[in-house]
mmCIF file of C-alpha atoms and ligand atoms in Angstrom:
data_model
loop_
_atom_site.group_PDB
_atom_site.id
_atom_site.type_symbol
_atom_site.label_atom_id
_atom_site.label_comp_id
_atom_site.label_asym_id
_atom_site.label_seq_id
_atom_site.Cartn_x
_atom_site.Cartn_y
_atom_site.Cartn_z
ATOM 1 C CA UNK A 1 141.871 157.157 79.243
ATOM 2 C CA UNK A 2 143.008 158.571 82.283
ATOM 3 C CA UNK A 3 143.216 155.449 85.378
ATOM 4 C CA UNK A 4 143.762 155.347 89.196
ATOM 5 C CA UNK A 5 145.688 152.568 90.709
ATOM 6 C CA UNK A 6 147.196 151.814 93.988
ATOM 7 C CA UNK A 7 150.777 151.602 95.324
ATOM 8 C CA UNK A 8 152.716 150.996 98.393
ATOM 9 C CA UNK A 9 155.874 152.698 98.990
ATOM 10 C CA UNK A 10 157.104 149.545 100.950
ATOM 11 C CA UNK A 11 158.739 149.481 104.707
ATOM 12 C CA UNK A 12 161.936 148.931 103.269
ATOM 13 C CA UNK A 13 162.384 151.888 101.202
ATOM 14 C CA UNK A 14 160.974 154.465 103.772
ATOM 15 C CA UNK A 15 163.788 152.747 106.369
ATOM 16 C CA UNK A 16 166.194 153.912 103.545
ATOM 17 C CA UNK A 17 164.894 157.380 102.994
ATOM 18 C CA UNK A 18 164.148 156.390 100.012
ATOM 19 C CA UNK A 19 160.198 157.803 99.845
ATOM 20 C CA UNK A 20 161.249 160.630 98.516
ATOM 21 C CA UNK A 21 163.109 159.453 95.596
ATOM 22 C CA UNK A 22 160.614 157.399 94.928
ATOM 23 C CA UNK A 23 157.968 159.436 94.796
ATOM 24 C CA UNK A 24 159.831 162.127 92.369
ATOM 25 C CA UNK A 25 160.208 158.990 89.896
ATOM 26 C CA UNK A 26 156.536 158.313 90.478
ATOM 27 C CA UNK A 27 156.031 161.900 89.492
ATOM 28 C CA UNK A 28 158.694 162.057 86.793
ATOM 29 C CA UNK A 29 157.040 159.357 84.720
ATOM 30 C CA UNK A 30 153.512 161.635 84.606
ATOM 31 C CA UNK A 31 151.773 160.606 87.432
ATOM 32 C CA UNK A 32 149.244 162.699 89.929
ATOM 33 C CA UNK A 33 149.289 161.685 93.507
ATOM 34 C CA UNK A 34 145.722 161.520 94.191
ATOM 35 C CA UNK A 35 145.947 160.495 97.907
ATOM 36 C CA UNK A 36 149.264 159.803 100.028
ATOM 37 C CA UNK A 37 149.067 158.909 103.926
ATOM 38 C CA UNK A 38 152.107 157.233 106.653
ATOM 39 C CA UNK A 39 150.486 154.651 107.935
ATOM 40 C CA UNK A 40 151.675 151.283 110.232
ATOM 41 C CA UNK A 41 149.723 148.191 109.580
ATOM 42 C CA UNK A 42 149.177 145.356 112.069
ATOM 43 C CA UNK A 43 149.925 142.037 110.257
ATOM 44 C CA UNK A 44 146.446 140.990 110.385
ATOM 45 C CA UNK A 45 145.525 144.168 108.195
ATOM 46 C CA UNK A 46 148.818 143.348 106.121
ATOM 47 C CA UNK A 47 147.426 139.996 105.597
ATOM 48 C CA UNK A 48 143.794 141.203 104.436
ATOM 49 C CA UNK A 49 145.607 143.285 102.354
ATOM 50 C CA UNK A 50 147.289 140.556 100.586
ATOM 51 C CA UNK A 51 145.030 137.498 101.197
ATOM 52 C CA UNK A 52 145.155 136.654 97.668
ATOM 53 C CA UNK A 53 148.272 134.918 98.634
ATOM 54 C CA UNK A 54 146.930 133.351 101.610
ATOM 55 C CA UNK A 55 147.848 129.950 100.366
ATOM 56 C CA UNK A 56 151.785 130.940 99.696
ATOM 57 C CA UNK A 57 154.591 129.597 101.028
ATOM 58 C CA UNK A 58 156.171 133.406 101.496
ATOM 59 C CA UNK A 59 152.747 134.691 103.508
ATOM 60 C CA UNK A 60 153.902 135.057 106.383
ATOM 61 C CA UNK A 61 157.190 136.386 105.902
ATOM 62 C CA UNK A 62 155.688 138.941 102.884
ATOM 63 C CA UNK A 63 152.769 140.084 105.830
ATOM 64 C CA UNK A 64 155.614 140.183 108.454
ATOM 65 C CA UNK A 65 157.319 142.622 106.563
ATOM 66 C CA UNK A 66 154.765 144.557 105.368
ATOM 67 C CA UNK A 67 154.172 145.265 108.919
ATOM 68 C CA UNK A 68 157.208 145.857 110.138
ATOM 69 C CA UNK A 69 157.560 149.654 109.718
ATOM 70 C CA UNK A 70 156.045 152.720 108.237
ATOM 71 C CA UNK A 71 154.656 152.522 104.443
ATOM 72 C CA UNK A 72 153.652 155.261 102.405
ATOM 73 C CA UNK A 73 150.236 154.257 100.523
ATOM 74 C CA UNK A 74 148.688 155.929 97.497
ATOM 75 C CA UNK A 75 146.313 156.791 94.962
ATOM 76 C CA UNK A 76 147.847 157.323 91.281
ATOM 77 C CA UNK A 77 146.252 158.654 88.679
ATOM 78 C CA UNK A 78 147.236 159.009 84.393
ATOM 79 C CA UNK A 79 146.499 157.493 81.215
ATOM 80 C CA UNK A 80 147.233 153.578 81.738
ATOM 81 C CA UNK A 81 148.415 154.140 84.828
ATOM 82 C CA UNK A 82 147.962 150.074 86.235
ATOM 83 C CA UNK A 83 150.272 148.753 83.319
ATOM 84 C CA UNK A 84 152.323 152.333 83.280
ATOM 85 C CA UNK A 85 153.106 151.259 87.111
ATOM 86 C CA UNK A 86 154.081 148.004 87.017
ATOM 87 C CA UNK A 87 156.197 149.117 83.875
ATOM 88 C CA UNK A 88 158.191 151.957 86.213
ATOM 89 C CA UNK A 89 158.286 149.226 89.170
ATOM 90 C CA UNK A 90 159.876 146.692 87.561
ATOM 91 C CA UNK A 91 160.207 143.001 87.896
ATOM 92 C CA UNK A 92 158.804 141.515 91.370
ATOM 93 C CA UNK A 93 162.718 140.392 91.599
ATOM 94 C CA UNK A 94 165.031 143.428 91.662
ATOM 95 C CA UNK A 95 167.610 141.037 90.236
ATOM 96 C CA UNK A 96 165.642 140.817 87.220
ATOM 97 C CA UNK A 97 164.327 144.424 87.027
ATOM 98 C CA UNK A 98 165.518 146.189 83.969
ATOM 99 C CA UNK A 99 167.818 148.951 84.645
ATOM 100 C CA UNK A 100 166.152 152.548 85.313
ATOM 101 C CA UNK A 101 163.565 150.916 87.112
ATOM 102 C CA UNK A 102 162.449 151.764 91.023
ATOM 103 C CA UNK A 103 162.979 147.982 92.141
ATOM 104 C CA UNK A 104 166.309 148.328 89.753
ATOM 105 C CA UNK A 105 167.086 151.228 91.808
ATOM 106 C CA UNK A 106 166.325 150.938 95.073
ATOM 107 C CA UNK A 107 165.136 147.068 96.236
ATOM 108 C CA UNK A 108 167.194 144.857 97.643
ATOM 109 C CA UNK A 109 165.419 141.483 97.528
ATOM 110 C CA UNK A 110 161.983 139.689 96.404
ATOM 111 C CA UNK A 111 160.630 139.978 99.439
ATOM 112 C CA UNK A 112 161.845 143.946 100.696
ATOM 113 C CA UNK A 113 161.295 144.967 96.831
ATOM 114 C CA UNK A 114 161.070 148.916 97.945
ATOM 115 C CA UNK A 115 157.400 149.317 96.109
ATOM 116 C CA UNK A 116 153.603 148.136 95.291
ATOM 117 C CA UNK A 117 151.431 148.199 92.698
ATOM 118 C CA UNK A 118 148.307 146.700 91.669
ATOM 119 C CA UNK A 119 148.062 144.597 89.214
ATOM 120 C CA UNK A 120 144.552 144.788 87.542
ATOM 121 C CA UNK A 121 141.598 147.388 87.717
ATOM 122 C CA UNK A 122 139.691 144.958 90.154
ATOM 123 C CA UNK A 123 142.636 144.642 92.783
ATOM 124 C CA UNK A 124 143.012 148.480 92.287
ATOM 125 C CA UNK A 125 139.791 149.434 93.291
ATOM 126 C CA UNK A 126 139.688 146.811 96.416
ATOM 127 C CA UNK A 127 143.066 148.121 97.258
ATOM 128 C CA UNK A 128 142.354 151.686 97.335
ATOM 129 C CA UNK A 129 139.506 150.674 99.435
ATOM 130 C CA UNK A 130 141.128 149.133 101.970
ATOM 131 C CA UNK A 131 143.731 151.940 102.919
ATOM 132 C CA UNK A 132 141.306 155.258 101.851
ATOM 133 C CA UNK A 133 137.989 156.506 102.319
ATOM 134 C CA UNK A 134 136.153 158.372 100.119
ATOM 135 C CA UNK A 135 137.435 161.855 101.120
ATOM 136 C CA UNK A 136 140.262 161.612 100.751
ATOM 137 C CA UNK A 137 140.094 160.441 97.430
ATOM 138 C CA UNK A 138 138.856 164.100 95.647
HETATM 139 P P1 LIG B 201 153.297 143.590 94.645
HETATM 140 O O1 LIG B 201 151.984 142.820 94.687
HETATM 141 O O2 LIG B 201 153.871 143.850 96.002
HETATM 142 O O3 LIG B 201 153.184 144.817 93.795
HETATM 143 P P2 LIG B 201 154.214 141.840 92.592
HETATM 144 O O4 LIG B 201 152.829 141.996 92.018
HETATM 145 O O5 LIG B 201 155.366 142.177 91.703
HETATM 146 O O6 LIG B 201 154.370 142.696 93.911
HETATM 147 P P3 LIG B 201 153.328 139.354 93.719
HETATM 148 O O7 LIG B 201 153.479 138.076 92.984
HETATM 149 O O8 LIG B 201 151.975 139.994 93.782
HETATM 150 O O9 LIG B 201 154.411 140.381 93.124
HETATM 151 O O10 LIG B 201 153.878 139.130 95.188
HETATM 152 C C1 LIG B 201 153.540 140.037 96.218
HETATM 153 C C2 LIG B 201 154.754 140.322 97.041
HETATM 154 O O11 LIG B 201 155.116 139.144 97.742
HETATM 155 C C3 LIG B 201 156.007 140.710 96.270
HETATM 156 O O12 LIG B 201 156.080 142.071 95.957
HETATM 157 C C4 LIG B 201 157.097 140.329 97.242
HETATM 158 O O13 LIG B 201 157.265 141.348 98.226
HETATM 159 C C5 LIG B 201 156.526 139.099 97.898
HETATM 160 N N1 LIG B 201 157.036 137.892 97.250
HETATM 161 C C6 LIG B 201 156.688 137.389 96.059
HETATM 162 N N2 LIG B 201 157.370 136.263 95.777
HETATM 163 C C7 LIG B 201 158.165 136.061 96.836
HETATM 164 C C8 LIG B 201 159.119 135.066 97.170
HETATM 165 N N3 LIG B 201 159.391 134.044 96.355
HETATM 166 N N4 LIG B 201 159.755 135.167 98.370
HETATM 167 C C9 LIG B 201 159.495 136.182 99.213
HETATM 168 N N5 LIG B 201 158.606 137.159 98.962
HETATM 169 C C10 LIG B 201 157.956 137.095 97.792
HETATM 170 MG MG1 LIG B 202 151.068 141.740 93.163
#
């Protein structure tokens, strides 16, 4: 059945020029871009964004980052498309991604790992919700 999730082409990877690749893998595995913006966040909306891991001991490095630079965020939609993600992504450590995968391809580290995805259908819908309103999500 088809699925939206959410992803973050990371600050990182749009530094790189990388966005573009990315987003032709992104496409390439079957998926429709539903919504796509540039956006900067502040690190106190990078830190809403990921205050699930409020209590970690990379928080404010992974909010830091996050801030640091353009990102690219996005509505996906196919057939599994929150497992199908993380599947194309790859491991949260590039290191450990398996080969053909975007942090395989183009991440350089666990903490500047090139892309986001959600991992669930309840963290997908909060996350769309945080970066895009309802029009822009037809
Ligand atoms: P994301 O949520 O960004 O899709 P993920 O689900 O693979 O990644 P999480 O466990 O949710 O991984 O961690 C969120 C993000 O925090 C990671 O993508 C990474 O950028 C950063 N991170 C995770 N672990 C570490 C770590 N040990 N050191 C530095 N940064 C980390
Ligand atoms: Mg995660």
């Amino acid at each position: 059945m088809s699925q939206r999730t959410f992803s973050i082409i990371k600050p990182d990877a749009v530094k790189k020029g990388h966005a573009g690749a990315i987003l032709a893998e992104i496409e390439k595995a079957g998926f429709k871009i539903v919504s796509i913006k540039k956006v900067s966040i502040s690190k106190a909306q990078a830190e809403g964004f990921y205050h699930v891991h409020a209590a970690r001991p990379f928080f404010g490095e992974l909010t830091e980052f996050m801030s640091s630079g353009p990102i690219f965020p996005m509505v996906l939609e196919k057939d599994n498309a929150i497992a199908d993600l993380r599947k194309l992504m790859g491991a949260t450590n590039p290191a450990q991604a398996e080969e053909g995968t975007i942090r395989k391809k183009f991440a350089a580290s666990i903490g500047e790992n090139a892309i986001h995805g959600s991992d669930a259908e309840e963290t997908a819908a909060f996350e769309i919700g945080y970066f895009f309103a309802g029009y822009e999500l037809k």
